[in-house]
GROMACS .gro file of C-alpha atoms in nm:
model
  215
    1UNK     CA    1   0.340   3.179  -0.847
    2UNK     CA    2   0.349   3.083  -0.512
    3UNK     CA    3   0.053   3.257  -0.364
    4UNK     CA    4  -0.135   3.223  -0.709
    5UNK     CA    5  -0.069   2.828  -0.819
    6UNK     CA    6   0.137   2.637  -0.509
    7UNK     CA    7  -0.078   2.721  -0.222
    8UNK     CA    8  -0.414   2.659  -0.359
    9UNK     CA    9  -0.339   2.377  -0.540
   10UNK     CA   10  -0.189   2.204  -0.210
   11UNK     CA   11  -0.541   2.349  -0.036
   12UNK     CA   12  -0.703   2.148  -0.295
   13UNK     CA   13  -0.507   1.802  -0.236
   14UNK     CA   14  -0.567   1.893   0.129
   15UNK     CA   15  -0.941   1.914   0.107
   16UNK     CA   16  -0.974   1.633  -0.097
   17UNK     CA   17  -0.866   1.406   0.207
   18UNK     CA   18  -1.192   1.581   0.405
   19UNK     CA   19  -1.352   1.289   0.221
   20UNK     CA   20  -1.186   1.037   0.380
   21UNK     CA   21  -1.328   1.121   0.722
   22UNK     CA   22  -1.720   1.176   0.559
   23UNK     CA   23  -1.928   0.860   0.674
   24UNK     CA   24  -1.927   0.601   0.358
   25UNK     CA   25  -2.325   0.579   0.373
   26UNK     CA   26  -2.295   0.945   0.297
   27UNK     CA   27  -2.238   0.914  -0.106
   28UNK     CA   28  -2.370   1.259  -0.237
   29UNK     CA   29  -2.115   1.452   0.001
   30UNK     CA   30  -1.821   1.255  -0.056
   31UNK     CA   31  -1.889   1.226  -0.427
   32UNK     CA   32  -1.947   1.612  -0.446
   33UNK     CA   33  -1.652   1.695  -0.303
   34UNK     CA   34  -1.405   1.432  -0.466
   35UNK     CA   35  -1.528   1.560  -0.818
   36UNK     CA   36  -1.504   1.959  -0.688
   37UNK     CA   37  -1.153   1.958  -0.599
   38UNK     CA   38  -1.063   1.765  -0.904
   39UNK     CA   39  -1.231   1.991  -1.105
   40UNK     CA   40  -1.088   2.291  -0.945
   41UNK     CA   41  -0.775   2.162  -0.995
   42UNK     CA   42  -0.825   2.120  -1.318
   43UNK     CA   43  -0.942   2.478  -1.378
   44UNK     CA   44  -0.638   2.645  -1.149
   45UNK     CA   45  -0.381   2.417  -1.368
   46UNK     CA   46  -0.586   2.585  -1.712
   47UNK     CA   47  -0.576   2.928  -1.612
   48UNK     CA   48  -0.217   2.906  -1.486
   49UNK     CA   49  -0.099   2.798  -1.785
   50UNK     CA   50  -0.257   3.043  -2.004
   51UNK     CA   51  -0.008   3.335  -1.855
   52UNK     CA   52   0.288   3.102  -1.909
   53UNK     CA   53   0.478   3.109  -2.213
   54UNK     CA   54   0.470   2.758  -2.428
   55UNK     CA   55   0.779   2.569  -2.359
   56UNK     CA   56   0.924   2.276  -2.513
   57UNK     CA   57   1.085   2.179  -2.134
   58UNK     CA   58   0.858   2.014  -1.835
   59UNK     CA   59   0.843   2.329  -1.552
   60UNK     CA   60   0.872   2.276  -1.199
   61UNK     CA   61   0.512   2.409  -1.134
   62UNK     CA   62   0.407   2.130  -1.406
   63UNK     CA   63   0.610   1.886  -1.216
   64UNK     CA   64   0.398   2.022  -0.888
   65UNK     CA   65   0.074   2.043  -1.040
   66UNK     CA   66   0.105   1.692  -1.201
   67UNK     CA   67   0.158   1.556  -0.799
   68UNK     CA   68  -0.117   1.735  -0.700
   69UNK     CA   69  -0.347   1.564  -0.956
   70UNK     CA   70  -0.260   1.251  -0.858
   71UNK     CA   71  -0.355   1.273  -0.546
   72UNK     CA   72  -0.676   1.450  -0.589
   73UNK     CA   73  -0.729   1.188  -0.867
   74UNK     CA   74  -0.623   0.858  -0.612
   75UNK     CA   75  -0.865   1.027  -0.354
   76UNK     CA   76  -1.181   1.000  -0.633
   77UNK     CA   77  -1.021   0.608  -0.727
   78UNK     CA   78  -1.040   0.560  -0.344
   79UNK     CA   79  -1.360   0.663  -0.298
   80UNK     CA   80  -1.538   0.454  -0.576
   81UNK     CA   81  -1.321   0.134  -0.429
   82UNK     CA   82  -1.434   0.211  -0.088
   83UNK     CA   83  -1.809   0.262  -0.231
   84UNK     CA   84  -1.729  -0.075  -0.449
   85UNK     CA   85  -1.641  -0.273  -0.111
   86UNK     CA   86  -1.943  -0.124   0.065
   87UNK     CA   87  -2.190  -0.242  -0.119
   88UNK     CA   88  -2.032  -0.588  -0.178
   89UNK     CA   89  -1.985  -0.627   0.185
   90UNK     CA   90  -2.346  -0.571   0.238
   91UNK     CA   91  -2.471  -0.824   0.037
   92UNK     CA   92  -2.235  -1.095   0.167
   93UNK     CA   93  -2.377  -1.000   0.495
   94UNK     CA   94  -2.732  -0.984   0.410
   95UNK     CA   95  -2.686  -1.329   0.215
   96UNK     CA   96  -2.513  -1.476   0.497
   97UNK     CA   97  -2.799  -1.366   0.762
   98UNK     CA   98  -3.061  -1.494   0.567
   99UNK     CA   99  -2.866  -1.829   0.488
  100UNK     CA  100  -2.781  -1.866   0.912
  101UNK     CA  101  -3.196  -1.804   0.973
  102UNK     CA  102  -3.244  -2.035   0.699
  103UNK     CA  103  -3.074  -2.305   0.877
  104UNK     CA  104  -3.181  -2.214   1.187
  105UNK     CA  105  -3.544  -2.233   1.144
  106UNK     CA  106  -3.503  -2.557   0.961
  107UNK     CA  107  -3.351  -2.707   1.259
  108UNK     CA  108  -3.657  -2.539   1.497
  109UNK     CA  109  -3.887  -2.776   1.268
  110UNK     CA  110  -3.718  -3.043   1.234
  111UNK     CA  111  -3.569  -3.129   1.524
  112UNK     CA  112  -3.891  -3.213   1.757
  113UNK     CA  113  -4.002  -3.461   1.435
  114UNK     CA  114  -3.639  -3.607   1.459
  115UNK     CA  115  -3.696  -3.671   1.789
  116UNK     CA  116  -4.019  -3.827   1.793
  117UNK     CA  117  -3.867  -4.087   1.477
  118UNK     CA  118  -3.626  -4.185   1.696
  119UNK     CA  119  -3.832  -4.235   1.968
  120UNK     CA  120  -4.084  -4.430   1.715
  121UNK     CA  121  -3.845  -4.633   1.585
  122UNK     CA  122  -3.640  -4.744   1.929
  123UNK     CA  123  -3.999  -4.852   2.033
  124UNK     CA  124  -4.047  -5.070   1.768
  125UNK     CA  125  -3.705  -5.197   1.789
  126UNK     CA  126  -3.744  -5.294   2.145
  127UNK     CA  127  -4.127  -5.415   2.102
  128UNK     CA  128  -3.951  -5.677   1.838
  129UNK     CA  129  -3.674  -5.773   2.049
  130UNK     CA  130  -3.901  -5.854   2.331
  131UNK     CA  131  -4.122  -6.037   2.128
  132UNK     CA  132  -3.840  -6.246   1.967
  133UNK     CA  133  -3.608  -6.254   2.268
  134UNK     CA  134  -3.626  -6.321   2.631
  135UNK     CA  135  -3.415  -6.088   2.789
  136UNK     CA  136  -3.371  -5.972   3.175
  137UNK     CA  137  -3.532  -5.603   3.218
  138UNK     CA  138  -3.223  -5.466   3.324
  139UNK     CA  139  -3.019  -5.559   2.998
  140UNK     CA  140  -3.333  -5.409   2.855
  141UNK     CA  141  -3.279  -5.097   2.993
  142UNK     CA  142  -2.874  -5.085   2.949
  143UNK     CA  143  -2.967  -5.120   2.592
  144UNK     CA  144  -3.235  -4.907   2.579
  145UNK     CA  145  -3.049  -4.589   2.762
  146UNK     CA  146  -2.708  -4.696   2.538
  147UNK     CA  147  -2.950  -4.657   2.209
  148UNK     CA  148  -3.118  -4.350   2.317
  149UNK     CA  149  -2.784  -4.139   2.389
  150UNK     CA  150  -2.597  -4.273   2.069
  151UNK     CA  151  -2.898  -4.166   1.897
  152UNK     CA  152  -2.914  -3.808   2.043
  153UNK     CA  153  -2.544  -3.758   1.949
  154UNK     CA  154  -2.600  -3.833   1.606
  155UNK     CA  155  -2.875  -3.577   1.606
  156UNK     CA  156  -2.617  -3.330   1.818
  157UNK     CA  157  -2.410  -3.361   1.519
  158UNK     CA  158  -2.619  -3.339   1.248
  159UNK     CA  159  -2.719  -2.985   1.414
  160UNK     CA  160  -2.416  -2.842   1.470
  161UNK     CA  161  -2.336  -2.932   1.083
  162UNK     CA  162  -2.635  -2.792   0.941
  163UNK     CA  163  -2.590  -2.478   1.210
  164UNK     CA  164  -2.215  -2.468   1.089
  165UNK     CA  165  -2.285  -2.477   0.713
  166UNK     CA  166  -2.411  -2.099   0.686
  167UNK     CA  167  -2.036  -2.005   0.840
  168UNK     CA  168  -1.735  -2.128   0.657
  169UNK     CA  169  -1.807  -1.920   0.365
  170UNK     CA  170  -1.803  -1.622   0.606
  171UNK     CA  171  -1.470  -1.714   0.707
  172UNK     CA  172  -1.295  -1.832   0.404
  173UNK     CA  173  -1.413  -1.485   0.274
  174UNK     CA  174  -1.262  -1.287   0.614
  175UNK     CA  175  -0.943  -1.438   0.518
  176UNK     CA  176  -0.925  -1.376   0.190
  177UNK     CA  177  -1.030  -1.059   0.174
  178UNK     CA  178  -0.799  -0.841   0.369
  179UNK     CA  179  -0.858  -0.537   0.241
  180UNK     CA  180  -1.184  -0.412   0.303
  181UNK     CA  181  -1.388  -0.065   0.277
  182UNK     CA  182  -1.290   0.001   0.644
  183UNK     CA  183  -0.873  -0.108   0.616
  184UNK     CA  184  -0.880   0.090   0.303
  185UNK     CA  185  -1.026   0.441   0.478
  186UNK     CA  186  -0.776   0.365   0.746
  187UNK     CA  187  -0.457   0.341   0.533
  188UNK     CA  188  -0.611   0.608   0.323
  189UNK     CA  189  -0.643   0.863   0.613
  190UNK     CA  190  -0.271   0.843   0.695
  191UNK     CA  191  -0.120   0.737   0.352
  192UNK     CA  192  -0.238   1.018   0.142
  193UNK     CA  193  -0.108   1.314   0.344
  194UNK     CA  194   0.225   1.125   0.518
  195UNK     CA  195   0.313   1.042   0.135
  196UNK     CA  196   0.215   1.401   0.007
  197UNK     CA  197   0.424   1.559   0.279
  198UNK     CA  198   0.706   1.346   0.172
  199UNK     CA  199   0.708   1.458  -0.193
  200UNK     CA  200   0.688   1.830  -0.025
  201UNK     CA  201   1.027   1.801   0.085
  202UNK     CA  202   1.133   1.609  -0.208
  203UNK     CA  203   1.040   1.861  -0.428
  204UNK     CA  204   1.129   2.155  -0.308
  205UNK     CA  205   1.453   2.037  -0.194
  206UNK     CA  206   1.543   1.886  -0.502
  207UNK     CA  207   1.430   2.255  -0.668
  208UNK     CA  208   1.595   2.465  -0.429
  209UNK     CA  209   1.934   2.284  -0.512
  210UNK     CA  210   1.862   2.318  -0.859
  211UNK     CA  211   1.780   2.663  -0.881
  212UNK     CA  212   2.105   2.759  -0.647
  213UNK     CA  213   2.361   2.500  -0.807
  214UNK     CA  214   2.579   2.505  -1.123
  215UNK     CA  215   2.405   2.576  -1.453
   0.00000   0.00000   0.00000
């Protein structure tokens, strides 16, 4: 049973985790081969339990071929979360692109007509003052400049609020989302086989005891 049922069901579970390398954009391949080994191990654990006798008691090979599904299994979950991600990621991206030019060309046409209503209405400000008041040129033109820059920092500010407004969603969602398509091929990629190669020695240590100790 070793050459026939352990070694290519742990093939199987190892080319499973070719997917996990295969760009994401690349759907047909990874999908292909995520259904193929699950489906081959799904045939190898048939056939190998047609030449077994039935059994009331769990087997070791059931034991091993049960571990073996559960990866090849997590590796097709993986893929259709990673897939999931993608395509929500996209959109959030696209929707946040289009809101940023959005505000961006709003402020290109509005700005030079904010300008020129400020500029409007300090002129007819003044023209009434001086027509009302009789007041020396130069507190005319301390009063003027003082209006004029407390003006253009209000319409700094406004900018940068409107410019700013297409952004905090962006980050409120990069903190709470911490586990993205990308994070999750990463972990993936060294999760799958550290963990499988852990239950290797599990098993077959815990067997090998078995098998030699006290009945």
């Amino acid at each position: 049973f070793i050459l026939q049922s352990y070694v290519p069901s742990t093939f199987i579970v190892m080319c499973s985790w070719v997917a996990f390398w295969i760009n994401r954009d690349g759907i047909p391949g990874r999908a292909c081969l995520s259904i193929t080994t699950v489906l081959s191990l799904i045939t190898l654990i048939g056939s190998t339990n047609a030449k077994l006798p039935n059994v009331s008691t769990v087997k070791a090979l059931d034991v091993y071929f049960g571990i073996c599904f559960v990866y090849v299994f997590g590796g097709l979950l993986e893929f259709a979360t990673v897939i999931h991600l993608s395509h929500i990621e996209k959109a959030t991206a696209a929707k946040l692109k289009a809101r940023k030019e959005k505000a961006e060309a709003y402020l290109k046409m509005v700005a030079p007509q904010r300008e020129m209503a400020v500029l409007s209405e300090l002129e007819t400000s003044f023209r009434t003052e001086m027509t009302h008041r009789k007041i020396s040129s130069a507190t005319r033109t301390v009063s003027e400049h003082a209006l004029a820059i407390f003006d253009e920092y209000k319409l700094m500010q406004s900018q940068r609020s409107l410019v700013q407004a297409a952004e905090p969603e962006n980050k409120k969602r990069s903190l709470r989302q911490l586990l993205t398509a990308s994070v999750i091929e990463q972990y993936s990629r060294v999760l799958f086989p550290s963990s499988f190669v852990v239950l290797q020695f599990v098993y077959w240590i815990y067997y090998g005891l078995k098998s030699y100790g006290p009945e």
